[in-house]
PDB file of C-alpha atoms in Angstrom:
ATOM      1  CA  UNK A1107      95.009 102.455 110.848  1.00 78.00           C
ATOM      2  CA  UNK A1108      98.302 101.757 109.206  1.00 83.00           C
ATOM      3  CA  UNK A1109      99.422 101.907 105.606  1.00 90.00           C
ATOM      4  CA  UNK A1110     102.508 101.653 103.449  1.00 94.00           C
ATOM      5  CA  UNK A1111     103.421 103.400 100.233  1.00 96.00           C
ATOM      6  CA  UNK A1112     105.998 101.911  97.936  1.00 96.00           C
ATOM      7  CA  UNK A1113     107.260 104.851  95.980  1.00 96.00           C
ATOM      8  CA  UNK A1114     108.307 102.982  92.836  1.00 95.00           C
ATOM      9  CA  UNK A1115     106.291 100.365  91.009  1.00 94.00           C
ATOM     10  CA  UNK A1116     109.322  99.300  88.969  1.00 97.00           C
ATOM     11  CA  UNK A1117     113.059  99.667  89.545  1.00 98.00           C
ATOM     12  CA  UNK A1118     115.683  98.596  87.049  1.00 98.00           C
ATOM     13  CA  UNK A1119     119.371  98.262  87.934  1.00 97.00           C
ATOM     14  CA  UNK A1120     122.458  96.799  86.334  1.00 97.00           C
ATOM     15  CA  UNK A1121     124.048  93.738  87.830  1.00 97.00           C
ATOM     16  CA  UNK A1122     126.653  94.721  90.413  1.00 97.00           C
ATOM     17  CA  UNK A1123     125.150  98.155  91.145  1.00 97.00           C
ATOM     18  CA  UNK A1124     123.326  99.140  94.353  1.00 98.00           C
ATOM     19  CA  UNK A1125     119.627  98.506  94.898  1.00 98.00           C
ATOM     20  CA  UNK A1126     117.275 100.941  96.635  1.00 98.00           C
ATOM     21  CA  UNK A1127     113.578 100.130  97.027  1.00 98.00           C
ATOM     22  CA  UNK A1128     111.665 102.842  98.849  1.00 98.00           C
ATOM     23  CA  UNK A1129     108.883 102.429 101.375  1.00 97.00           C
ATOM     24  CA  UNK A1130     107.108 105.000 103.538  1.00 97.00           C
ATOM     25  CA  UNK A1131     104.696 104.001 106.248  1.00 95.00           C
ATOM     26  CA  UNK A1132     101.914 105.510 108.289  1.00 93.00           C
ATOM     27  CA  UNK A1133     100.913 104.149 111.672  1.00 87.00           C
ATOM     28  CA  UNK A1134      99.133 105.406 114.765  1.00 82.00           C
ATOM     29  CA  UNK A1135     101.196 103.088 116.946  1.00 84.00           C
ATOM     30  CA  UNK A1136     104.776 101.866 116.981  1.00 85.00           C
ATOM     31  CA  UNK A1137     104.875  99.775 113.840  1.00 88.00           C
ATOM     32  CA  UNK A1138     106.513  96.532 112.941  1.00 89.00           C
ATOM     33  CA  UNK A1139     107.795  96.595 109.383  1.00 92.00           C
ATOM     34  CA  UNK A1140     108.812  93.876 106.988  1.00 93.00           C
ATOM     35  CA  UNK A1141     109.935  93.246 103.486  1.00 96.00           C
ATOM     36  CA  UNK A1142     108.708  90.203 101.593  1.00 94.00           C
ATOM     37  CA  UNK A1143     110.046  88.979  98.258  1.00 95.00           C
ATOM     38  CA  UNK A1144     108.119  87.120  95.577  1.00 92.00           C
ATOM     39  CA  UNK A1145     110.073  85.397  92.850  1.00 92.00           C
ATOM     40  CA  UNK A1146     108.260  84.641  89.589  1.00 87.00           C
ATOM     41  CA  UNK A1147     105.552  81.993  90.004  1.00 81.00           C
ATOM     42  CA  UNK A1148     106.336  81.566  93.686  1.00 84.00           C
ATOM     43  CA  UNK A1149     104.718  82.452  96.969  1.00 86.00           C
ATOM     44  CA  UNK A1150     106.011  85.269  99.166  1.00 89.00           C
ATOM     45  CA  UNK A1151     109.009  84.839 101.443  1.00 90.00           C
ATOM     46  CA  UNK A1152     109.991  86.964 104.432  1.00 90.00           C
ATOM     47  CA  UNK A1153     113.158  88.904 103.600  1.00 94.00           C
ATOM     48  CA  UNK A1154     113.683  90.864 106.825  1.00 93.00           C
ATOM     49  CA  UNK A1155     111.823  92.342 109.781  1.00 90.00           C
ATOM     50  CA  UNK A1156     111.915  95.340 112.098  1.00 90.00           C
ATOM     51  CA  UNK A1157     110.149  94.877 115.425  1.00 83.00           C
ATOM     52  CA  UNK A1158     111.441  97.779 117.569  1.00 75.00           C
ATOM     53  CA  UNK A1159     114.932  96.494 118.236  1.00 76.00           C
ATOM     54  CA  UNK A1160     117.916  97.680 116.136  1.00 84.00           C
ATOM     55  CA  UNK A1161     116.897 100.207 113.494  1.00 89.00           C
ATOM     56  CA  UNK A1162     119.218  98.722 110.884  1.00 94.00           C
ATOM     57  CA  UNK A1163     118.088  95.213 110.115  1.00 94.00           C
ATOM     58  CA  UNK A1164     119.784  92.625 107.981  1.00 94.00           C
ATOM     59  CA  UNK A1165     117.938  90.058 105.950  1.00 93.00           C
ATOM     60  CA  UNK A1166     118.665  87.188 103.673  1.00 93.00           C
ATOM     61  CA  UNK A1167     120.716  87.439 100.476  1.00 93.00           C
ATOM     62  CA  UNK A1168     122.584  90.578 101.545  1.00 96.00           C
ATOM     63  CA  UNK A1169     119.560  92.867 101.849  1.00 97.00           C
ATOM     64  CA  UNK A1170     119.260  95.484 104.592  1.00 97.00           C
ATOM     65  CA  UNK A1171     116.647  97.996 105.658  1.00 97.00           C
ATOM     66  CA  UNK A1172     116.810 100.960 107.992  1.00 94.00           C
ATOM     67  CA  UNK A1173     113.885 102.125 110.092  1.00 94.00           C
ATOM     68  CA  UNK A1174     113.827 105.937 110.204  1.00 94.00           C
ATOM     69  CA  UNK A1175     111.064 107.175 112.447  1.00 92.00           C
ATOM     70  CA  UNK A1176     111.664 110.852 111.646  1.00 93.00           C
ATOM     71  CA  UNK A1177     111.177 110.145 107.949  1.00 94.00           C
ATOM     72  CA  UNK A1178     108.569 107.380 108.413  1.00 95.00           C
ATOM     73  CA  UNK A1179     110.605 105.296 106.018  1.00 96.00           C
ATOM     74  CA  UNK A1180     111.842 101.728 105.771  1.00 97.00           C
ATOM     75  CA  UNK A1181     113.850 101.564 102.571  1.00 97.00           C
ATOM     76  CA  UNK A1182     115.367  98.310 101.354  1.00 98.00           C
ATOM     77  CA  UNK A1183     118.956  98.311 100.094  1.00 98.00           C
ATOM     78  CA  UNK A1184     121.587  95.978  98.762  1.00 98.00           C
ATOM     79  CA  UNK A1185     125.133  97.029  97.843  1.00 97.00           C
ATOM     80  CA  UNK A1186     125.415  94.937  94.705  1.00 97.00           C
ATOM     81  CA  UNK A1187     122.542  93.514  92.695  1.00 97.00           C
ATOM     82  CA  UNK A1188     122.569  89.968  91.419  1.00 96.00           C
ATOM     83  CA  UNK A1189     120.519  88.532  88.602  1.00 96.00           C
ATOM     84  CA  UNK A1190     118.738  86.289  91.079  1.00 95.00           C
ATOM     85  CA  UNK A1191     117.403  89.378  92.898  1.00 97.00           C
ATOM     86  CA  UNK A1192     114.947  90.049  90.099  1.00 97.00           C
ATOM     87  CA  UNK A1193     111.567  89.698  91.792  1.00 96.00           C
ATOM     88  CA  UNK A1194     108.627  91.606  93.249  1.00 95.00           C
ATOM     89  CA  UNK A1195     109.223  93.160  96.666  1.00 96.00           C
ATOM     90  CA  UNK A1196     106.517  94.078  99.158  1.00 94.00           C
ATOM     91  CA  UNK A1197     106.802  96.402 102.117  1.00 96.00           C
ATOM     92  CA  UNK A1198     104.472  95.375 104.934  1.00 93.00           C
ATOM     93  CA  UNK A1199     103.349  97.053 108.157  1.00 91.00           C
ATOM     94  CA  UNK A1200     101.502  95.877 111.220  1.00 86.00           C
ATOM     95  CA  UNK A1201     101.172  96.869 114.878  1.00 79.00           C
ATOM     96  CA  UNK A1202     101.445  94.698 117.986  1.00 72.00           C
ATOM     97  CA  UNK A1203      98.462  92.539 118.744  1.00 69.00           C
ATOM     98  CA  UNK A1204      96.327  90.414 116.510  1.00 62.00           C
ATOM     99  CA  UNK A1205      96.205  92.846 113.652  1.00 72.00           C
ATOM    100  CA  UNK A1206      96.501  91.864 110.023  1.00 79.00           C
ATOM    101  CA  UNK A1207      99.455  92.604 107.806  1.00 85.00           C
ATOM    102  CA  UNK A1208      99.019  95.554 105.459  1.00 89.00           C
ATOM    103  CA  UNK A1209     100.881  95.115 102.194  1.00 91.00           C
ATOM    104  CA  UNK A1210     102.199  97.770  99.864  1.00 93.00           C
ATOM    105  CA  UNK A1211     101.429  97.481  96.168  1.00 92.00           C
ATOM    106  CA  UNK A1212     104.830  96.057  95.365  1.00 93.00           C
ATOM    107  CA  UNK A1213     107.973  97.098  93.523  1.00 96.00           C
ATOM    108  CA  UNK A1214     109.170  95.012  90.638  1.00 96.00           C
ATOM    109  CA  UNK A1215     112.971  94.834  90.547  1.00 97.00           C
ATOM    110  CA  UNK A1216     114.634  94.099  87.221  1.00 97.00           C
ATOM    111  CA  UNK A1217     118.346  93.346  87.054  1.00 97.00           C
ATOM    112  CA  UNK A1218     120.092  93.917  83.742  1.00 96.00           C
ATOM    113  CA  UNK A1219     123.178  91.943  82.829  1.00 93.00           C
TER     114      UNK A1219
ATOM    115  CA  UNK B1118     109.470  69.581 104.748  1.00 81.00           C
ATOM    116  CA  UNK B1119     107.537  72.476 106.246  1.00 81.00           C
ATOM    117  CA  UNK B1120     105.137  73.791 103.680  1.00 90.00           C
ATOM    118  CA  UNK B1121     101.785  75.241 102.735  1.00 95.00           C
ATOM    119  CA  UNK B1122     100.061  73.495  99.863  1.00 95.00           C
ATOM    120  CA  UNK B1123      97.218  74.757  97.724  1.00 96.00           C
ATOM    121  CA  UNK B1124      95.076  72.972  95.196  1.00 96.00           C
ATOM    122  CA  UNK B1125      94.408  73.443  92.424  1.00 96.00           C
ATOM    123  CA  UNK B1126      97.264  75.612  91.178  1.00 95.00           C
ATOM    124  CA  UNK B1127      95.339  76.733  88.125  1.00 96.00           C
ATOM    125  CA  UNK B1128      91.595  76.821  87.588  1.00 96.00           C
ATOM    126  CA  UNK B1129      89.395  78.149  84.817  1.00 97.00           C
ATOM    127  CA  UNK B1130      85.684  78.141  85.570  1.00 95.00           C
ATOM    128  CA  UNK B1131      82.443  79.804  84.567  1.00 96.00           C
ATOM    129  CA  UNK B1132      80.326  82.353  86.365  1.00 97.00           C
ATOM    130  CA  UNK B1133      78.154  80.852  89.081  1.00 96.00           C
ATOM    131  CA  UNK B1134      79.787  77.448  89.349  1.00 96.00           C
ATOM    132  CA  UNK B1135      80.738  76.825  92.971  1.00 97.00           C
ATOM    133  CA  UNK B1136      84.364  76.025  93.639  1.00 97.00           C
ATOM    134  CA  UNK B1137      86.689  75.337  96.541  1.00 98.00           C
ATOM    135  CA  UNK B1138      90.399  76.013  96.766  1.00 98.00           C
ATOM    136  CA  UNK B1139      92.053  73.896  99.409  1.00 98.00           C
ATOM    137  CA  UNK B1140      94.895  74.966 101.684  1.00 98.00           C
ATOM    138  CA  UNK B1141      96.840  72.756 104.035  1.00 98.00           C
ATOM    139  CA  UNK B1142      99.855  73.367 106.275  1.00 97.00           C
ATOM    140  CA  UNK B1143     102.028  70.879 108.149  1.00 95.00           C
ATOM    141  CA  UNK B1144     103.608  73.239 110.681  1.00 95.00           C
ATOM    142  CA  UNK B1145     100.890  73.111 113.349  1.00 95.00           C
ATOM    143  CA  UNK B1146     100.287  76.835 112.879  1.00 95.00           C
ATOM    144  CA  UNK B1147      97.318  78.427 114.603  1.00 94.00           C
ATOM    145  CA  UNK B1148      96.995  81.356 112.212  1.00 93.00           C
ATOM    146  CA  UNK B1149      95.933  80.942 108.595  1.00 95.00           C
ATOM    147  CA  UNK B1150      94.915  83.500 106.033  1.00 95.00           C
ATOM    148  CA  UNK B1151      93.772  83.935 102.441  1.00 97.00           C
ATOM    149  CA  UNK B1152      94.927  86.757 100.187  1.00 96.00           C
ATOM    150  CA  UNK B1153      94.213  87.778  96.656  1.00 96.00           C
ATOM    151  CA  UNK B1154      96.834  89.467  94.537  1.00 92.00           C
ATOM    152  CA  UNK B1155      95.878  91.761  91.676  1.00 92.00           C
ATOM    153  CA  UNK B1156      98.215  93.829  89.483  1.00 86.00           C
ATOM    154  CA  UNK B1157      98.966  97.209  91.013  1.00 83.00           C
ATOM    155  CA  UNK B1158      97.023  96.425  94.193  1.00 86.00           C
ATOM    156  CA  UNK B1159      99.442  94.219  96.114  1.00 85.00           C
ATOM    157  CA  UNK B1160      97.995  91.574  98.413  1.00 90.00           C
ATOM    158  CA  UNK B1161      94.655  92.058 100.067  1.00 92.00           C
ATOM    159  CA  UNK B1162      93.424  89.850 102.853  1.00 93.00           C
ATOM    160  CA  UNK B1163      90.170  87.992 102.275  1.00 96.00           C
ATOM    161  CA  UNK B1164      89.668  86.017 105.490  1.00 96.00           C
ATOM    162  CA  UNK B1165      91.804  84.821 108.342  1.00 94.00           C
ATOM    163  CA  UNK B1166      91.583  82.335 111.165  1.00 95.00           C
ATOM    164  CA  UNK B1167      93.329  82.368 114.530  1.00 92.00           C
ATOM    165  CA  UNK B1168      92.425  78.813 115.413  1.00 92.00           C
ATOM    166  CA  UNK B1169      89.981  75.996 114.784  1.00 95.00           C
ATOM    167  CA  UNK B1170      86.406  77.263 114.401  1.00 93.00           C
ATOM    168  CA  UNK B1171      87.570  80.899 114.638  1.00 93.00           C
ATOM    169  CA  UNK B1172      87.413  82.896 111.401  1.00 95.00           C
ATOM    170  CA  UNK B1173      87.215  86.604 110.647  1.00 93.00           C
ATOM    171  CA  UNK B1174      86.793  88.876 107.673  1.00 94.00           C
ATOM    172  CA  UNK B1175      89.753  90.615 106.124  1.00 91.00           C
ATOM    173  CA  UNK B1176      89.655  93.596 103.799  1.00 89.00           C
ATOM    174  CA  UNK B1177      87.829  92.009 100.848  1.00 95.00           C
ATOM    175  CA  UNK B1178      85.576  89.179 102.090  1.00 97.00           C
ATOM    176  CA  UNK B1179      82.602  89.728  99.778  1.00 97.00           C
ATOM    177  CA  UNK B1180      81.825  86.689  97.641  1.00 97.00           C
ATOM    178  CA  UNK B1181      84.003  84.311  99.670  1.00 98.00           C
ATOM    179  CA  UNK B1182      83.512  81.856 102.499  1.00 98.00           C
ATOM    180  CA  UNK B1183      85.991  79.919 104.602  1.00 98.00           C
ATOM    181  CA  UNK B1184      85.913  77.224 107.238  1.00 96.00           C
ATOM    182  CA  UNK B1185      88.401  75.959 109.796  1.00 97.00           C
ATOM    183  CA  UNK B1186      87.282  72.582 111.031  1.00 97.00           C
ATOM    184  CA  UNK B1187      90.803  71.245 111.448  1.00 96.00           C
ATOM    185  CA  UNK B1188      93.964  73.084 112.396  1.00 96.00           C
ATOM    186  CA  UNK B1189      95.844  72.155 109.260  1.00 97.00           C
ATOM    187  CA  UNK B1190      93.168  72.991 106.657  1.00 98.00           C
ATOM    188  CA  UNK B1191      91.619  76.299 105.630  1.00 98.00           C
ATOM    189  CA  UNK B1192      89.608  75.991 102.399  1.00 98.00           C
ATOM    190  CA  UNK B1193      88.398  79.005 100.452  1.00 98.00           C
ATOM    191  CA  UNK B1194      84.924  78.667  98.968  1.00 98.00           C
ATOM    192  CA  UNK B1195      83.448  80.699  96.156  1.00 97.00           C
ATOM    193  CA  UNK B1196      79.718  79.910  96.179  1.00 95.00           C
ATOM    194  CA  UNK B1197      78.930  81.793  92.968  1.00 97.00           C
ATOM    195  CA  UNK B1198      82.112  83.007  91.297  1.00 97.00           C
ATOM    196  CA  UNK B1199      82.058  86.132  89.177  1.00 97.00           C
ATOM    197  CA  UNK B1200      84.610  87.514  86.693  1.00 97.00           C
ATOM    198  CA  UNK B1201      85.817  90.125  89.208  1.00 96.00           C
ATOM    199  CA  UNK B1202      87.112  87.237  91.316  1.00 97.00           C
ATOM    200  CA  UNK B1203      89.627  86.379  88.623  1.00 97.00           C
ATOM    201  CA  UNK B1204      92.875  86.711  90.533  1.00 97.00           C
ATOM    202  CA  UNK B1205      95.906  85.014  92.034  1.00 95.00           C
ATOM    203  CA  UNK B1206      95.105  83.587  95.459  1.00 97.00           C
ATOM    204  CA  UNK B1207      97.568  82.827  98.245  1.00 96.00           C
ATOM    205  CA  UNK B1208      97.079  80.904 101.434  1.00 96.00           C
ATOM    206  CA  UNK B1209      99.456  81.609 104.315  1.00 95.00           C
ATOM    207  CA  UNK B1210     100.032  80.336 107.830  1.00 94.00           C
ATOM    208  CA  UNK B1211     102.012  81.355 110.879  1.00 92.00           C
ATOM    209  CA  UNK B1212     102.334  80.908 114.590  1.00 90.00           C
ATOM    210  CA  UNK B1213      99.861  83.112 116.419  1.00 83.00           C
ATOM    211  CA  UNK B1214     102.670  84.836 118.310  1.00 80.00           C
ATOM    212  CA  UNK B1215     104.494  85.843 115.125  1.00 79.00           C
ATOM    213  CA  UNK B1216     101.876  86.579 112.500  1.00 73.00           C
ATOM    214  CA  UNK B1217     104.303  88.706 110.549  1.00 75.00           C
ATOM    215  CA  UNK B1218     106.359  85.651 109.616  1.00 82.00           C
ATOM    216  CA  UNK B1219     103.820  84.043 107.374  1.00 88.00           C
ATOM    217  CA  UNK B1220     104.588  81.036 105.212  1.00 91.00           C
ATOM    218  CA  UNK B1221     102.920  81.301 101.848  1.00 92.00           C
ATOM    219  CA  UNK B1222     101.612  78.637  99.560  1.00 93.00           C
ATOM    220  CA  UNK B1223     102.551  78.627  95.861  1.00 91.00           C
ATOM    221  CA  UNK B1224      99.364  80.352  94.755  1.00 93.00           C
ATOM    222  CA  UNK B1225      96.227  79.452  92.802  1.00 96.00           C
ATOM    223  CA  UNK B1226      95.517  81.291  89.585  1.00 96.00           C
ATOM    224  CA  UNK B1227      91.764  81.492  89.113  1.00 97.00           C
ATOM    225  CA  UNK B1228      90.028  82.662  85.953  1.00 97.00           C
ATOM    226  CA  UNK B1229      86.257  83.121  85.952  1.00 97.00           C
ATOM    227  CA  UNK B1230      84.683  83.590  82.516  1.00 96.00           C
TER     228      UNK B1230
END
């Protein structure tokens, strides 16, 4: 079975400073990992994906994530936070085949002006 | 416009009164799924369907039913709602070959008193 742990339930940053949202995973097989974003009162949107190609993946709106197998981590970063980045972020894991997505509990990102 | 629609968006009901939340997608996706989102728990899968007339239980199926008579529709049925089913519900769809890239509906906020 696979699982993800999002290490922070809430992260607060100032506008223009870097963002780091942490995610550790556990998987018996080579995982595929994703970050989804949920803006207030909206559905979830895929931000970026890792599916066993390049370990550094780029997503929308300037976000990146690096797959580190040795650390079983898939942290989400952005060099400079924008007010519009304030949202809930979910780390998600699955394995190849018809297996369901497993969601982390979410990290709420607040951006302070 | 490609989208997943859910109705109603908000619903307040009483214990035991049967209700249905509809979900429809216009992307010809084979895969559809229902999730519930609760504070601090992330998203948990209720049921999913890989194609017409094919449905399967997710992590928290108790108290819910689904049907998939047409490819575009995947209604969620609560035969006898209880207060512990008060939650935010999301429908999602994707191509079968890329289940990780799910398109989410806007959500249905259900309150059972």
